[in-house]
XYZ file of C-alpha atoms in Angstrom:
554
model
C 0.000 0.000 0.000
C 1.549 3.243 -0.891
C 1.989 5.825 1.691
C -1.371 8.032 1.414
C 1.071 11.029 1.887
C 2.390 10.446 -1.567
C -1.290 10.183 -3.311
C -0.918 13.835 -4.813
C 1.630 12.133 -6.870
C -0.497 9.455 -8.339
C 0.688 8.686 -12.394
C -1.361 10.240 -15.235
C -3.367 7.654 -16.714
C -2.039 5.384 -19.080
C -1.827 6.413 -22.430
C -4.891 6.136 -24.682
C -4.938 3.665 -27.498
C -5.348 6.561 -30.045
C -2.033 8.176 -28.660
C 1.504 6.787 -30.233
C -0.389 4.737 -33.277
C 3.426 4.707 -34.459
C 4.366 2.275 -32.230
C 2.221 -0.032 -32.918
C 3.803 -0.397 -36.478
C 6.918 -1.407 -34.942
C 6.320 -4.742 -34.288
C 8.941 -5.255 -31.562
C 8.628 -8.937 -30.420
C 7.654 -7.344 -26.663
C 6.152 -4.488 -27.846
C 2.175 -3.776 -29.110
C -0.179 -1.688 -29.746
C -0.267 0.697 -26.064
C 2.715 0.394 -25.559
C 3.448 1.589 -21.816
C 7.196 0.435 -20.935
C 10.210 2.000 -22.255
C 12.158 0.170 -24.544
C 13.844 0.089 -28.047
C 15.783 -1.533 -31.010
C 18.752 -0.737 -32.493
C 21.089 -1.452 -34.924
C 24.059 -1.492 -32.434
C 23.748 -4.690 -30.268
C 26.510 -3.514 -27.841
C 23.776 -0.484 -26.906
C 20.600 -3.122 -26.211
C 23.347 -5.417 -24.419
C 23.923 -2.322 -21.766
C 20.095 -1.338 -21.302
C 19.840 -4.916 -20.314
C 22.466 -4.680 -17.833
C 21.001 -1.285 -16.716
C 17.209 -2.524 -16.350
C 19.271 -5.663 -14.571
C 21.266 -3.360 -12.039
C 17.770 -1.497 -11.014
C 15.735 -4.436 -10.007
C 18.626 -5.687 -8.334
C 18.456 -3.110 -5.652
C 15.170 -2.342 -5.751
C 13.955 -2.125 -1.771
C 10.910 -0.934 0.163
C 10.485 -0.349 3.669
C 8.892 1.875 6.787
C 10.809 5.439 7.386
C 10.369 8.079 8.924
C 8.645 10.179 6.206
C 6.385 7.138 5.508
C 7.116 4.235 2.959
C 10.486 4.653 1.422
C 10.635 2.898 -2.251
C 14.336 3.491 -3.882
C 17.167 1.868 -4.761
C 19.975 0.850 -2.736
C 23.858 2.261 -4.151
C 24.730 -1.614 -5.186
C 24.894 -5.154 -3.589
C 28.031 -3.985 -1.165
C 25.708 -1.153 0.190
C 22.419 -2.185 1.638
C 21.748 1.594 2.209
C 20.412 4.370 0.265
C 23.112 6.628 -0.388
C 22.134 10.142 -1.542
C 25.143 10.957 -4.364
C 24.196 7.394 -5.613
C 20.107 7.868 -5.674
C 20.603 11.399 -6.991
C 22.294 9.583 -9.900
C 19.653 6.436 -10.260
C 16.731 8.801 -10.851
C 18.540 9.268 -14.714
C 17.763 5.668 -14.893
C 14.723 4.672 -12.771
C 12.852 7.323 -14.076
C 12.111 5.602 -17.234
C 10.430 2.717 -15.343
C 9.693 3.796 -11.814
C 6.146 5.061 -10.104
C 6.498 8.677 -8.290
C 7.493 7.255 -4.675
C 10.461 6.144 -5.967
C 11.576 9.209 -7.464
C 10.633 10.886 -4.590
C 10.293 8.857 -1.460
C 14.228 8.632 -0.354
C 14.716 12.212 -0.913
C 12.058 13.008 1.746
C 13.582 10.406 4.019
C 17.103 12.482 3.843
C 15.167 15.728 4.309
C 13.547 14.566 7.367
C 17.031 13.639 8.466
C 17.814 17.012 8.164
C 20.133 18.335 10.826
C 19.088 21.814 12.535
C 21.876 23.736 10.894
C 20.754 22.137 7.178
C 23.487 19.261 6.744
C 22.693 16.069 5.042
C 23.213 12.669 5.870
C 25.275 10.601 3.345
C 22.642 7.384 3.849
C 19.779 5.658 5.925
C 18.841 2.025 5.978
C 15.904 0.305 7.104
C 16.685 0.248 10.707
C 16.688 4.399 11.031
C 20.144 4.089 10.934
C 22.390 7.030 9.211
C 25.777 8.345 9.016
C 27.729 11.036 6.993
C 31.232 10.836 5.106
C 32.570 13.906 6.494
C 35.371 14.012 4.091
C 33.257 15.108 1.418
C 30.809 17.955 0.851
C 28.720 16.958 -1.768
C 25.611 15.631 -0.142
C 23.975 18.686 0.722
C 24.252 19.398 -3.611
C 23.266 15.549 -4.270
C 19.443 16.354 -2.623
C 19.235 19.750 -5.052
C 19.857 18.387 -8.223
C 17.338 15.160 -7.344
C 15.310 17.356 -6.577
C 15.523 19.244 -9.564
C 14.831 16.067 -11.480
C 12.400 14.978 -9.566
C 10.465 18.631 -10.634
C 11.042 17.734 -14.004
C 8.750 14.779 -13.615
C 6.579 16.212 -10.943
C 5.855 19.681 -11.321
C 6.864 22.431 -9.104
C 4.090 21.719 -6.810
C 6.107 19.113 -4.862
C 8.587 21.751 -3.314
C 5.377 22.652 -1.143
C 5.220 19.497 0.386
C 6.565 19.895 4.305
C 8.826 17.538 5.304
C 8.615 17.817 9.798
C 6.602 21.309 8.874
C 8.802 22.535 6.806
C 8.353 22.891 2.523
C 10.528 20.956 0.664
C 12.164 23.944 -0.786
C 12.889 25.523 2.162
C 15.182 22.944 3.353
C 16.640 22.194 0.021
C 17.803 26.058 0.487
C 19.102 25.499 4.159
C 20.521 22.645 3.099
C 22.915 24.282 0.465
C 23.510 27.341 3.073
C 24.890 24.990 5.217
C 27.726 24.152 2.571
C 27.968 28.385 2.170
C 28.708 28.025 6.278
C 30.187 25.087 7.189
C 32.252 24.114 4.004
C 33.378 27.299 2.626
C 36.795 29.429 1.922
C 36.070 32.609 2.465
C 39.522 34.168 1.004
C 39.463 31.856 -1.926
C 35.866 32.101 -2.497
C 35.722 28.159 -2.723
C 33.803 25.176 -1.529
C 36.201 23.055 0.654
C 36.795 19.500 1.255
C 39.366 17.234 2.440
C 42.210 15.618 0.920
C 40.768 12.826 -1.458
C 41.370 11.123 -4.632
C 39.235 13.446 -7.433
C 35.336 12.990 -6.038
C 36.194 9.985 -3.454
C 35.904 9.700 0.227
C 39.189 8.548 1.619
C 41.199 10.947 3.439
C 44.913 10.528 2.780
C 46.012 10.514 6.767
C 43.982 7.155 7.246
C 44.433 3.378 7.127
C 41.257 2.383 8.662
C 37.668 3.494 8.617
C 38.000 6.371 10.179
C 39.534 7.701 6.702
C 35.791 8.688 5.728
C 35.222 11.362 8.143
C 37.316 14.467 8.894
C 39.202 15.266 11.550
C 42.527 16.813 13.265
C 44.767 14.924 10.979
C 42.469 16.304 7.909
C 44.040 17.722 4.965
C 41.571 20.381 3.642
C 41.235 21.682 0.009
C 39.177 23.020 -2.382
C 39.046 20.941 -5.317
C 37.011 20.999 -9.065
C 34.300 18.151 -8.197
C 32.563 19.785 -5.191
C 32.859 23.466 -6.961
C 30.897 21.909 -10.014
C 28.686 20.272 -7.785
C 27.649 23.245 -5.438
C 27.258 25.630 -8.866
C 25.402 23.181 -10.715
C 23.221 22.921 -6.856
C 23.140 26.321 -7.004
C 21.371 27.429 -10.190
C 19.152 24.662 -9.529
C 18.050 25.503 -6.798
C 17.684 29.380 -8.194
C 15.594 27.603 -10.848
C 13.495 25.580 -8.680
C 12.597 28.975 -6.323
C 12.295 31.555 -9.593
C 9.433 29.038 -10.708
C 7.857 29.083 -7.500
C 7.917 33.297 -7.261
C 11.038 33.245 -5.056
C 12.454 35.490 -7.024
C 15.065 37.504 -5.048
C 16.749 34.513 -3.302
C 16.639 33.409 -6.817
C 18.934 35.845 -7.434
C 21.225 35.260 -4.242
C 21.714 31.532 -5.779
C 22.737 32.414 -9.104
C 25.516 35.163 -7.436
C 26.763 32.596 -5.471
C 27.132 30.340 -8.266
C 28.822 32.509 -10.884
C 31.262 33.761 -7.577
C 32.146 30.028 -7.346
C 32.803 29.664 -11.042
C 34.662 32.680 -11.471
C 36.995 31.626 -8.189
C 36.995 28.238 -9.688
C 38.717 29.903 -12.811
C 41.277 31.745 -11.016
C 42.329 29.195 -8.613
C 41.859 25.738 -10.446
C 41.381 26.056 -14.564
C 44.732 25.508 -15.983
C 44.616 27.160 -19.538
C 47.937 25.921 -20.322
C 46.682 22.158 -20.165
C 43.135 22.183 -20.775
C 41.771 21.436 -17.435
C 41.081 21.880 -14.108
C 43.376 20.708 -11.444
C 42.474 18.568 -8.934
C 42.521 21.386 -6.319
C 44.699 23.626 -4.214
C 46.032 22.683 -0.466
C 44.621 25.043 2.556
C 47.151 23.917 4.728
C 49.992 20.842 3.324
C 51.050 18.425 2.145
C 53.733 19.570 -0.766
C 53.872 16.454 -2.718
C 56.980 15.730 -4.663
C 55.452 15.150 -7.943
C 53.371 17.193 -10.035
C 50.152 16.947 -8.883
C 48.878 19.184 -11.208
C 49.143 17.819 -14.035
C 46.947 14.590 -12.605
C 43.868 14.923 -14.581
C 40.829 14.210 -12.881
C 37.798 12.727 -14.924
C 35.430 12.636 -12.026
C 35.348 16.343 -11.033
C 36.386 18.148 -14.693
C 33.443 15.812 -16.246
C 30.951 17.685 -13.411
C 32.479 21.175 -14.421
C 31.320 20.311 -17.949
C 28.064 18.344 -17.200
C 26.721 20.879 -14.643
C 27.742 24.111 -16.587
C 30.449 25.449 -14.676
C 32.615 25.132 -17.497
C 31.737 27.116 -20.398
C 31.454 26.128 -23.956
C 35.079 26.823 -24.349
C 36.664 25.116 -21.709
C 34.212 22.168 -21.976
C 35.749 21.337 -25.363
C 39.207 21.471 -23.787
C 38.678 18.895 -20.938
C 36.767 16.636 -23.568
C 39.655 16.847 -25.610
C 41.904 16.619 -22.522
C 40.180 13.534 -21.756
C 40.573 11.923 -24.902
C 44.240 12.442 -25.101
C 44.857 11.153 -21.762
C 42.625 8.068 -22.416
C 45.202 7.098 -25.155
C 48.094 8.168 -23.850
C 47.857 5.811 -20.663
C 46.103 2.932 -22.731
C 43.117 2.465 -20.696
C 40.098 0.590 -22.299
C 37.908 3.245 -21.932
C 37.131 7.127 -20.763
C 36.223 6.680 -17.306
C 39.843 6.529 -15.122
C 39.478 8.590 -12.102
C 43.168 9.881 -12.211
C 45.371 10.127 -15.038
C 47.847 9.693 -13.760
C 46.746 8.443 -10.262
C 48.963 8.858 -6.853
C 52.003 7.170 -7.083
C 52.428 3.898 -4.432
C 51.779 5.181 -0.449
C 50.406 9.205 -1.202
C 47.307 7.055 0.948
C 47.410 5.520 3.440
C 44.073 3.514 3.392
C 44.844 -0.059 1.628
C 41.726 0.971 -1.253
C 43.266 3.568 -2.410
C 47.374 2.882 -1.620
C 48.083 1.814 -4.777
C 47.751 3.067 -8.071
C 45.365 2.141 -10.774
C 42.850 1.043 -7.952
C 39.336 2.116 -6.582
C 39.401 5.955 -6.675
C 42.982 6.206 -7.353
C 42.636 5.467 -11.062
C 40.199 3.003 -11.410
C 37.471 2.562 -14.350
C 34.375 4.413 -13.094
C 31.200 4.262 -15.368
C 29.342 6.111 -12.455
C 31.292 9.460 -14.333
C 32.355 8.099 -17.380
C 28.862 8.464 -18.138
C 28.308 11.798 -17.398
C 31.253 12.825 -20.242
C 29.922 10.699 -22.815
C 27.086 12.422 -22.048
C 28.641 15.806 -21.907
C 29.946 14.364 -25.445
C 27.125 14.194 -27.233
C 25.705 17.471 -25.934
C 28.760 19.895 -26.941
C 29.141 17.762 -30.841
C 31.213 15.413 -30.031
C 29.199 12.496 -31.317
C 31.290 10.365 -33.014
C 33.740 9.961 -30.216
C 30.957 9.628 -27.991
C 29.090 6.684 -29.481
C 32.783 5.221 -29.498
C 33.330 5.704 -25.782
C 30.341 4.411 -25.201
C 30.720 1.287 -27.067
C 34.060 0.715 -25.128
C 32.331 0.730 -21.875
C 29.211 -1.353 -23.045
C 32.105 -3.737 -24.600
C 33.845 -3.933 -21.619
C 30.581 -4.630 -19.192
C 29.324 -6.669 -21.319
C 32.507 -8.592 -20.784
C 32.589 -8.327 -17.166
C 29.238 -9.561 -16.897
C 27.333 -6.529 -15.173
C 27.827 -2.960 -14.054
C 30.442 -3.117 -11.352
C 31.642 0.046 -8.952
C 34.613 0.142 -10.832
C 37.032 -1.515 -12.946
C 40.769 -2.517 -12.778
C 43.089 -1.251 -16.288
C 42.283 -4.952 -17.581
C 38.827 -4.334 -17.517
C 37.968 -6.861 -14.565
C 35.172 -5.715 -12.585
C 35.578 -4.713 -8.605
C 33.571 -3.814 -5.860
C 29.922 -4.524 -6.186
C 29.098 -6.286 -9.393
C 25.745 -4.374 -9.237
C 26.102 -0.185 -9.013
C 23.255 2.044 -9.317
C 25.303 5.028 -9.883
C 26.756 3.619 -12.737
C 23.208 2.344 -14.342
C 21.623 6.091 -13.716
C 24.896 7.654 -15.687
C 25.070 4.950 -18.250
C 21.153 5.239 -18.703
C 21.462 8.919 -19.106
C 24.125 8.809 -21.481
C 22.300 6.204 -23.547
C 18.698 7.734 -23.297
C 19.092 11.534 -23.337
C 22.719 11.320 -25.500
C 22.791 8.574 -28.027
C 18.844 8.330 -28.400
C 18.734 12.005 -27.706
C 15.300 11.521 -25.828
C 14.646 14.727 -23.755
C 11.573 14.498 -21.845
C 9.736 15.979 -18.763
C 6.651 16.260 -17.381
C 5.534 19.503 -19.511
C 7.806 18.593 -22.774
C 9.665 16.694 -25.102
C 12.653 17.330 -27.358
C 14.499 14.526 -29.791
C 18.163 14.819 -30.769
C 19.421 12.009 -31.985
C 22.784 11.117 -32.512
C 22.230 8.242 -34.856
C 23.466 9.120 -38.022
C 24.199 6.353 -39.319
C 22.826 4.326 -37.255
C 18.900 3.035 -37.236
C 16.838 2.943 -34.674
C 13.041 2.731 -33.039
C 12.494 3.868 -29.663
C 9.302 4.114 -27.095
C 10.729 6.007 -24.034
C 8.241 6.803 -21.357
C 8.152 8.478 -17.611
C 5.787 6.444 -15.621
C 5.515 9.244 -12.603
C 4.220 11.816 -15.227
C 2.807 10.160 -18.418
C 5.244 11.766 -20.790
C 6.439 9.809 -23.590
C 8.107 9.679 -26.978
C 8.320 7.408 -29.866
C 10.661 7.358 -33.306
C 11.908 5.442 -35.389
C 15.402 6.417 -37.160
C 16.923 5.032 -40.569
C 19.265 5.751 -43.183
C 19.695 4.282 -46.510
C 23.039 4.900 -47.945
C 22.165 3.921 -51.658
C 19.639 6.153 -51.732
C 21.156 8.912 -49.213
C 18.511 9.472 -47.285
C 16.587 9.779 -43.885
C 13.702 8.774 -42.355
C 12.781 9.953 -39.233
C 9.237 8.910 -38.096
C 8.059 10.664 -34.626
C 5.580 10.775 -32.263
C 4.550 12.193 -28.811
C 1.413 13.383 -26.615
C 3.258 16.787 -25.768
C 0.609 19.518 -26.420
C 3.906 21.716 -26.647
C 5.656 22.383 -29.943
C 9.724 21.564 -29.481
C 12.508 20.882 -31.129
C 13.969 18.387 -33.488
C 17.975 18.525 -33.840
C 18.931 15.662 -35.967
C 22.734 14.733 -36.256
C 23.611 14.136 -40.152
C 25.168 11.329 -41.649
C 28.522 12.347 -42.691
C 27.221 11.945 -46.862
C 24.542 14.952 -46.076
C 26.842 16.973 -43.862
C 27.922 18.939 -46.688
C 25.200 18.835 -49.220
C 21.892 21.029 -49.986
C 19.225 19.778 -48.313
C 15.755 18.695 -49.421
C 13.449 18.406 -46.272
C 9.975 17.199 -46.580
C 7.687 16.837 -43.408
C 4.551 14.323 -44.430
C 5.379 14.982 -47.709
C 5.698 18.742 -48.016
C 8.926 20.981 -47.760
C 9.650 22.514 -44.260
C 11.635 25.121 -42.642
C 14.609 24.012 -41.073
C 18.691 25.525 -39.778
C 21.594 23.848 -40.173
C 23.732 24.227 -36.827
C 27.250 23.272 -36.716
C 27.940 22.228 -33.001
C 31.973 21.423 -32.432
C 32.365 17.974 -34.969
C 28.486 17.613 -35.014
C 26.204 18.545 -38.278
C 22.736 18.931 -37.138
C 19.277 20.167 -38.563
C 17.421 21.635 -36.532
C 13.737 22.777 -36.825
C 10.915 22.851 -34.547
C 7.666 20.946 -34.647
C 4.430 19.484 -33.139
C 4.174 15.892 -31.935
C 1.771 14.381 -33.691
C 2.238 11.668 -35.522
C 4.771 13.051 -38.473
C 7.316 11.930 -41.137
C 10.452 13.621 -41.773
C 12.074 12.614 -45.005
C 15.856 14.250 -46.120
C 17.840 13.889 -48.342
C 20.695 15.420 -51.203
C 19.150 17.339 -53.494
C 19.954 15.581 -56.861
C 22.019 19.117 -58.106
C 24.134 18.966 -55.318
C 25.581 15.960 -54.632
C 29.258 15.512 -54.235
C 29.193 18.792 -53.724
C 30.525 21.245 -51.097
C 28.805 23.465 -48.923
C 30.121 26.285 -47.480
């Protein structure tokens, strides 16, 4: 029985049999007419391998149990962690949200709110005994609960952030929970978010060889490094977001300061323009290591700076390029090392993390390796991106699941079932690749096929949105056919990538059989059209104009 607290977030019905007629010509051997459950074909087996082992990694820590908010229905971080960790949830929702009912999109973020400590901190999980505890040697749960939250709105409306959580809204503690970070975790001379000594995002302080290396104390190195900047400015102008919508509009305002402060400190004190990226971070108080930490690039916290915005356009393209380069250069079998290079032998003193090439210090993480591919295929770097993300699926595929994290050789370590790493992988697949953009008011399709075929039924079960296409390109006769379908009531977008043999030709563009208007945007190595369009049921045919093939454009 769901908790009759959550009824105000009861599904939209399910979709009528005259909505999404398109699918129902797809013929998928689980699909039919009605179609209610997200899922797709493709032409790259490798990508339907992954969903598998994404739709796999969910159920596997799927739990439900008594809190203190009411009936908590989430997902637990992986088989090694029986709790519900907020970083980890924050990240599932990217996943779960294409398959899961409103409590568990919301449920576990109430739970943490009602945790809530008077002076706004966060817990980093609870379990089903009311148990909870904080890793005090990082500072990015408080940031985790905002941007949930801000995908939970997507979904839900803004009308959630009313809901009181111990007789307080939603949004209110969502703010006190980020002015806590402003109070507790802040350089005030730097004008930077502080944190202790770790390896790029992790949690293991560098003083420690026993458990104790998860929270802070007098032996505590303290620094302010790239990860929690990008995650308190990408909390930050969600929360402004989330209180502009609701009429809030001068604290609003005080958000999105505090934001652009951080990312304008974060420029002077960590970008590196020289290399292309952002350095790990700067010491408060020792040690002076005798290498060059510097030049240590790390994935997890300069793929946040792009994904949440705090790197612009500019530097964005540097650290994917950085990324790249440094993938190749240390011959790792895909995107997603922590550290390249990591400590050397002993900077720790905690056995995980002692060595190099293991668990934060350098090991395969798909939990952020996602997020760049992602970041990827959003600043038109498609190509690359599908390839990254054919490396991973390759190598869990392999491995036989979505582990924590992997070792150089591609062997899989911790638990062999991670949320985190399904919600990134999910998003990266779903929002990048299919280029599926939907919330609870809207729907956008990108694709990043182009040559590539596919047909796709993505829905969100806690709202009712959906979206259907189907995506294919014939190379003898050089052309596209992109059939599309969706009950938005809103007009959107359409932003096509274009198969390399139309990325330089005249265009004809017929929608349903007659000539539309439509842009051409050139996005870093990307080609796109772009036009904008209802979602009813329509047919958008391109192709070379016959005068212009084999010719340039210019």
């Amino acid at each position: 029985m769901l908790n009759p607290s959550l009824r105000f977030f009861r599904p939209r019905p399910i979709l009528p049999a005259t909505a999404l007629a398109l699918w129902a010509a797809f013929a998928f051997p689980a699909a039919a007419p009605g179609q209610t459950t997200t899922t797709f074909r493709t032409s790259v087996p490798e990508i339907r391998s992954l969903w598998h082992l994404i739709r796999a990694t969910l159920e596997a820590n799927r739990m439900s149990f008594p809190g203190k908010s009411g009936l908590i229905s989430a997902f637990s971080a992986g088989s090694l962690y029986p709790q519900i960790w907020i970083r980890d949830a924050a990240t599932t929702i990217q996943a779960s949200r294409y398959y899961s009912p409103a409590e568990e999109i919301v449920s576990w973020l109430e739970e943490f709110l009602a945790f809530q400590e008077t002076g706004g901190g966060l817990p980093d999980w609870f379990d089903s005994h009311g148990r909870s505890d904080k890793n005090t040697t990082e500072t990015d749960q408080e940031a985790s609960a905002i941007l949930a939250a801000a995908r939970a709105v997507e979904i839900h409306g803004p009308g959630w952030l009313e809901k009181k959580i111990a007789g307080r809204p939603v949004l209110d503690r969502l703010d006190l929970a980020l002015s806590f970070v402003l109070e507790r975790r802040f350089d005030v001379e730097r004008g930077l978010v502080t944190g202790a000594h770790t390896a790029d995002w992790g949690d293991l302080g560098m003083e420690e060889a026993d458990q104790t290396a998860i929270y802070a104390g007098q032996s505590t190195r303290w620094t302010c490094d790239i990860y929690d900047q990008s995650m308190f400015y990408g909390a930050a102008r969600a929360l402004a977001g989330m209180l502009r919508n609701t009429g809030r509009v001068e604290r609003a305002d005080f958000w999105t300061r505090r934001a652009e402060s951080v990312r304008e400190a974060a420029d002077r004190y960590l970008w590196q323009e020289s290399r292309g990226f952002y350095r790990v971070h700067v010491h408060l108080d020792g040690p002076v290591h005798p290498f060059d930490e510097d030049d240590m690039f790390a994935m997890g916290g300069n793929a946040e700076a792009v994904v949440s915005g705090l790197a612009g356009p500019e530097k964005a393209v540097r650290i994917i390029q950085a990324a790249l380069a440094r993938q190749e250069a240390f011959r790792m079998p895909t995107i997603g090392a922590a550290l390249l290079p990591p400590y050397p032998k002993g900077t720790f003193k905690h056995p995980m993390v002692d060595d190099p090439y293991e668990y934060q210090n350098g090991g395969l993480w798909d939990w952020f390796a996602g997020r760049l591919v992602r970041a990827m295929f959003d600043h038109g770097y498609s190509g690359a991106a599908r390839a990254k993300l054919l490396e991973i699926a390759r190598k869990n595929i392999a491995a036989g699941g979505l582990h924590e994290w992997n070792a150089p050789d591609g062997s899989g370590r911790g638990s062999p079932v991670f949320a985190g790493s399904a919600g990134s992988l999910a998003s990266a697949v779903a929002e990048g690749y299919f280029g599926v953009r939907l919330t609870r008011d809207g729907c956008r399709l990108e694709p990043r096929l182009a040559e590539d075929g596919a047909k796709v039924f993505f829905r969100l079960p806690a709202s009712g949105s959906a979206a259907a296409y189907e995506y294919s390109w014939n190379p003898a006769e050089q052309r596209v056919v992109f059939r599309y379908e969706s009950p938005s009531s809103r007009p959107g977008w359409i932003r096509l990538l274009l198969p390399r043999a139309l990325s330089e030709a005249e265009l004809d563009v017929r929608r349903d059989g007659r000539p539309v208007p439509f842009s051409i945007e050139r996005l870093g190595e990307d080609v796109l059209l772009v036009l904008e369009t209802d979602f009813a049921s329509h047919t958008l045919v391109l192709r070379a104009k016959k005068s212009s093939q084999g010719s340039s454009r210019s």
